[in-house]
Tab-separated table of C-alpha atoms and ligand atoms in Angstrom:
chain	number	residue	atom	x	y	z
A	1	MET	CA	49.605	143.132	86.364
A	2	ILE	CA	46.654	141.422	88.032
A	3	VAL	CA	43.682	140.217	85.982
A	4	ALA	CA	40.653	139.442	88.184
A	5	ILE	CA	38.040	137.088	86.775
A	6	ASP	CA	34.867	136.721	88.837
A	7	GLY	CA	31.432	135.254	88.217
A	8	PRO	CA	29.128	132.353	89.082
A	9	ALA	CA	29.785	128.629	88.635
A	10	GLY	CA	29.651	127.513	85.012
A	11	ALA	CA	30.177	130.982	83.517
A	12	GLY	CA	33.473	129.788	82.022
A	13	LYS	CA	35.910	131.357	84.501
A	14	SER	CA	38.350	128.454	84.843
A	15	THR	CA	38.716	127.692	81.156
A	16	VAL	CA	39.074	131.362	80.262
A	17	ALA	CA	41.429	132.197	83.154
A	18	ARG	CA	43.702	129.210	82.569
A	19	ARG	CA	43.972	129.809	78.845
A	20	LEU	CA	44.501	133.534	79.272
A	21	ALA	CA	47.266	132.952	81.831
A	22	GLY	CA	48.967	130.629	79.336
A	23	ARG	CA	48.783	133.203	76.542
A	24	LEU	CA	50.088	136.029	78.719
A	25	GLY	CA	52.726	133.946	80.523
A	26	TYR	CA	51.098	134.913	83.846
A	27	ARG	CA	50.483	132.684	86.868
A	28	TYR	CA	46.982	131.287	87.227
A	29	LEU	CA	45.377	131.289	90.650
A	30	ASP	CA	42.102	129.450	91.210
A	31	THR	CA	40.804	130.725	94.553
A	32	GLY	CA	37.772	128.405	94.433
A	33	ALA	CA	40.215	125.479	94.602
A	34	MET	CA	41.473	126.874	97.923
A	35	TYR	CA	37.974	126.823	99.456
A	36	ARG	CA	37.452	123.355	98.005
A	37	ALA	CA	40.698	122.017	99.492
A	38	LEU	CA	39.776	123.317	102.927
A	39	THR	CA	36.328	121.722	102.605
A	40	TRP	CA	37.965	118.406	101.689
A	41	LEU	CA	40.165	118.531	104.802
A	42	ALA	CA	37.260	119.529	107.058
A	43	LEU	CA	35.311	116.475	105.832
A	44	VAL	CA	38.325	114.186	106.381
A	45	ARG	CA	38.730	115.529	109.913
A	46	GLY	CA	34.989	115.311	110.581
A	47	LEU	CA	34.665	118.991	111.555
A	48	PRO	CA	31.145	120.463	111.680
A	49	LEU	CA	30.818	122.711	108.651
A	50	ALA	CA	28.411	125.112	110.345
A	51	ASP	CA	31.034	126.289	112.836
A	52	GLY	CA	33.330	129.015	111.474
A	53	GLY	CA	35.870	129.231	114.334
A	54	PRO	CA	37.408	125.743	114.033
A	55	LEU	CA	37.316	125.971	110.221
A	56	GLY	CA	39.231	129.252	110.324
A	57	GLU	CA	41.837	127.600	112.574
A	58	LEU	CA	42.015	124.612	110.259
A	59	ALA	CA	42.684	127.001	107.355
A	60	ARG	CA	45.401	128.836	109.267
A	61	GLU	CA	47.150	125.629	110.326
A	62	ASN	CA	47.001	124.083	106.858
A	63	PRO	CA	48.084	126.554	104.181
A	64	ILE	CA	46.979	125.515	100.724
A	65	ASP	CA	49.566	125.287	98.032
A	66	ILE	CA	49.072	125.314	94.271
A	67	ASP	CA	52.231	124.073	92.567
A	68	GLU	CA	53.728	125.001	89.200
A	69	ALA	CA	51.777	122.225	87.499
A	70	GLY	CA	48.537	123.590	88.981
A	71	ARG	CA	48.139	120.719	91.448
A	72	VAL	CA	46.392	121.614	94.702
A	73	TRP	CA	47.911	120.505	98.017
A	74	ILE	CA	46.713	120.612	101.597
A	75	ASP	CA	48.035	118.729	104.619
A	76	ALA	CA	50.738	117.136	102.410
A	77	THR	CA	48.057	115.582	100.200
A	78	ASP	CA	47.447	116.150	96.494
A	79	VAL	CA	43.698	116.865	96.417
A	80	THR	CA	43.494	118.087	92.792
A	81	ALA	CA	41.005	115.416	91.717
A	82	ALA	CA	39.215	114.924	95.039
A	83	ILE	CA	38.084	118.559	95.280
A	84	ARG	CA	36.114	118.293	92.011
A	85	GLN	CA	33.714	115.689	93.389
A	86	ALA	CA	30.005	116.503	93.673
A	87	ARG	CA	30.120	115.946	97.440
A	88	ILE	CA	32.524	118.914	97.642
A	89	ASP	CA	30.437	121.035	95.194
A	90	ARG	CA	27.458	120.675	97.503
A	91	VAL	CA	29.046	121.804	100.755
A	92	VAL	CA	31.835	124.166	99.730
A	93	PRO	CA	29.554	127.252	99.884
A	94	VAL	CA	28.817	126.449	103.538
A	95	VAL	CA	32.529	126.538	104.325
A	96	ALA	CA	33.233	129.571	102.107
A	97	ARG	CA	30.575	131.625	103.854
A	98	HIS	CA	32.364	131.857	107.245
A	99	PRO	CA	34.156	135.177	107.826
A	100	GLN	CA	36.873	133.349	109.814
A	101	VAL	CA	37.626	131.196	106.785
A	102	ARG	CA	37.470	134.080	104.315
A	103	SER	CA	39.918	136.231	106.233
A	104	VAL	CA	42.573	133.474	106.256
A	105	MET	CA	41.997	132.752	102.572
A	106	ARG	CA	42.218	136.418	101.668
A	107	GLU	CA	45.530	136.835	103.482
A	108	ARG	CA	46.967	133.941	101.493
A	109	GLN	CA	45.451	135.220	98.236
A	110	HIS	CA	46.923	138.691	98.885
A	111	GLU	CA	50.366	137.126	99.383
A	112	LEU	CA	50.038	135.242	96.109
A	113	ALA	CA	48.784	138.356	94.284
A	114	GLU	CA	51.772	140.343	95.588
A	115	LEU	CA	54.081	138.041	93.619
A	116	GLY	CA	53.044	139.953	90.497
A	117	ASP	CA	51.604	139.058	87.102
A	118	ALA	CA	48.670	136.711	87.621
A	119	VAL	CA	45.200	135.825	86.432
A	120	ILE	CA	43.112	135.281	89.576
A	121	GLU	CA	39.732	133.627	89.423
A	122	GLY	CA	36.998	133.635	92.089
A	123	ARG	CA	33.934	135.470	93.336
A	124	ASP	CA	35.336	138.461	95.235
A	125	ILE	CA	38.661	139.084	93.498
A	126	GLY	CA	37.808	142.409	91.828
A	127	THR	CA	35.807	143.628	94.828
A	128	VAL	CA	37.773	142.464	97.888
A	129	VAL	CA	40.917	140.404	97.276
A	130	ALA	CA	42.480	142.599	94.579
A	131	PRO	CA	40.402	145.792	94.309
A	132	ASP	CA	43.358	147.467	92.556
A	133	ALA	CA	43.556	144.815	89.831
A	134	GLU	CA	44.356	146.517	86.522
A	135	VAL	CA	41.819	144.405	84.624
A	136	LYS	CA	38.548	143.176	86.138
A	137	ILE	CA	36.213	140.850	84.319
A	138	TYR	CA	32.845	139.542	85.463
A	139	LEU	CA	31.649	136.566	83.438
A	140	THR	CA	27.987	135.604	83.386
A	141	ALA	CA	25.902	133.137	81.405
A	142	ASP	CA	22.341	131.987	81.200
A	143	SER	CA	21.612	129.463	83.991
A	144	THR	CA	20.583	126.717	81.544
A	145	VAL	CA	23.869	127.037	79.691
A	146	ARG	CA	25.807	127.076	82.947
A	147	ALA	CA	24.085	123.853	84.022
A	148	GLN	CA	24.918	122.254	80.642
A	149	ARG	CA	28.578	123.183	81.046
A	150	ARG	CA	28.601	121.639	84.513
A	151	THR	CA	27.085	118.461	83.081
A	152	ALA	CA	30.111	118.192	80.810
A	153	ASP	CA	32.406	118.594	83.868
A	154	ARG	CA	30.507	116.078	86.001
A	155	PRO	CA	29.287	113.324	83.644
A	156	GLU	CA	28.508	111.024	86.584
A	157	ILE	CA	25.636	113.238	87.795
A	158	GLY	CA	22.247	113.647	86.129
A	159	ALA	CA	21.375	116.950	84.433
A	160	ASP	CA	18.428	117.637	86.773
A	161	ALA	CA	20.480	117.050	89.912
A	162	LEU	CA	23.194	119.310	88.541
A	163	ALA	CA	20.752	122.099	87.729
A	164	THR	CA	19.418	121.892	91.309
A	165	ASP	CA	22.944	121.859	92.771
A	166	LEU	CA	23.838	124.898	90.686
A	167	ARG	CA	20.767	126.807	91.808
A	168	LEU	CA	21.467	126.037	95.463
A	169	ARG	CA	25.104	127.078	95.066
A	170	ASP	CA	24.065	130.328	93.368
A	171	GLU	CA	21.817	131.084	96.329
A	172	SER	CA	24.557	130.314	98.853
A	173	ASP	CA	27.200	132.271	96.943
A	174	ALA	CA	24.854	135.199	96.181
A	175	ALA	CA	26.190	137.464	98.927
A	176	ARG	CA	29.644	137.452	97.319
A	177	MET	CA	28.519	137.454	93.710
A	178	ARG	CA	28.486	141.011	92.559
A	179	PRO	CA	30.643	142.601	89.908
A	180	ALA	CA	33.091	145.315	90.868
A	181	GLU	CA	31.846	148.713	89.682
A	182	ASP	CA	34.749	148.967	87.267
A	183	ALA	CA	34.490	145.378	85.983
A	184	GLU	CA	33.821	144.595	82.343
A	185	LEU	CA	30.769	142.327	82.165
A	186	ILE	CA	30.939	139.593	79.556
A	187	ASP	CA	27.949	137.332	78.936
A	188	THR	CA	29.410	134.052	77.696
A	189	THR	CA	26.064	132.381	76.856
A	190	GLN	CA	26.614	132.698	73.108
A	191	LEU	CA	30.393	133.032	73.063
A	192	ASP	CA	33.024	130.376	72.646
A	193	VAL	CA	36.092	130.297	74.857
A	194	ASP	CA	38.401	131.702	72.186
A	195	GLY	CA	36.132	134.722	71.750
A	196	VAL	CA	36.113	135.506	75.466
A	197	VAL	CA	39.865	134.981	75.837
A	198	ALA	CA	40.532	137.243	72.844
A	199	ARG	CA	38.369	140.016	74.327
A	200	VAL	CA	40.044	139.847	77.747
A	201	GLU	CA	43.498	139.668	76.187
A	202	GLU	CA	42.687	142.817	74.219
A	203	LEU	CA	41.816	144.599	77.481
A	204	VAL	CA	45.059	143.419	79.093
A	205	ARG	CA	47.146	144.577	76.118
A	206	GLU	CA	45.446	148.004	76.239
A	207	ARG	CA	46.318	148.282	79.923
A	208	GLN	CA	49.889	147.152	79.349
A	209	LEU	CA	50.288	149.840	76.666
A	210	ALA	CA	48.749	152.518	78.875
A	211	ALA	CA	51.105	151.580	81.724
A	212	SER	CA	54.294	151.564	79.604
B	301	DC	O1	34.699	128.512	91.540
B	301	DC	P1	34.431	127.263	92.359
B	301	DC	O2	33.168	126.556	92.012
B	301	DC	O3	35.593	126.321	92.359
B	301	DC	O4	34.256	127.801	93.873
B	301	DC	C1	34.043	126.932	94.940
B	301	DC	C2	33.261	127.638	96.042
B	301	DC	O5	34.066	128.602	96.691
B	301	DC	C3	31.992	128.342	95.588
B	301	DC	O6	30.922	127.965	96.446
B	301	DC	C4	32.261	129.806	95.766
B	301	DC	C5	33.396	129.853	96.752
B	301	DC	N1	34.351	130.905	96.439
B	301	DC	C6	34.289	132.065	97.149
B	301	DC	O7	33.411	132.225	98.001
B	301	DC	N2	35.204	133.052	96.922
B	301	DC	C7	36.162	132.876	95.984
B	301	DC	N3	37.063	133.849	95.754
B	301	DC	C8	36.220	131.689	95.222
B	301	DC	C9	35.288	130.716	95.465
């Protein structure tokens, strides 16, 4: 079974998806980490980020791997920590926007989804990558709360700068940020992680029963 979890930055996707995968014994796939890893490599190689062709080739030549421990690899380098830096946050939407990049990423994400039971997190999972996912969730949250959550993730950056970064990222990601028609919308503004995980797990269990 595939569980798709989409939504904007700071809505709680990663925490919810990781914990849910643990509870269900499913694999966890963070597709944002794939775009981040490619962005990291493009910066190392000094490629212009506005040019989709070379970035698509870079993606094809350097498949991203996420190992059992959840560590992210590209070009034989463990980039797990490096891809969470603010300098990556700021430019990753520029890289993620190119159709040449997205088609390579989607191919890889399809392959990983084909392996079976997984919780997949991203922006376009329920709509494009896994439109047949048995469970589709779209998490949202008030923008102030999302910015506060990001502040906890990135203590080195000021709250104002983070709120601006988040707004700019929302604008850049907007084209891909829409819930699938059959997604369950969950507003996490007032909910704690356990509450969201419990709700999604309930949906998964219902689906598992219906399918058995
Ligand atoms: O979820 P995140 O912040 O790690 O995502 C990083 C960037 O990648 C973000 O700008 C949105 C983009 N992204 C995307 O376009 N499609 C996905 N499936 C996942 C992430």
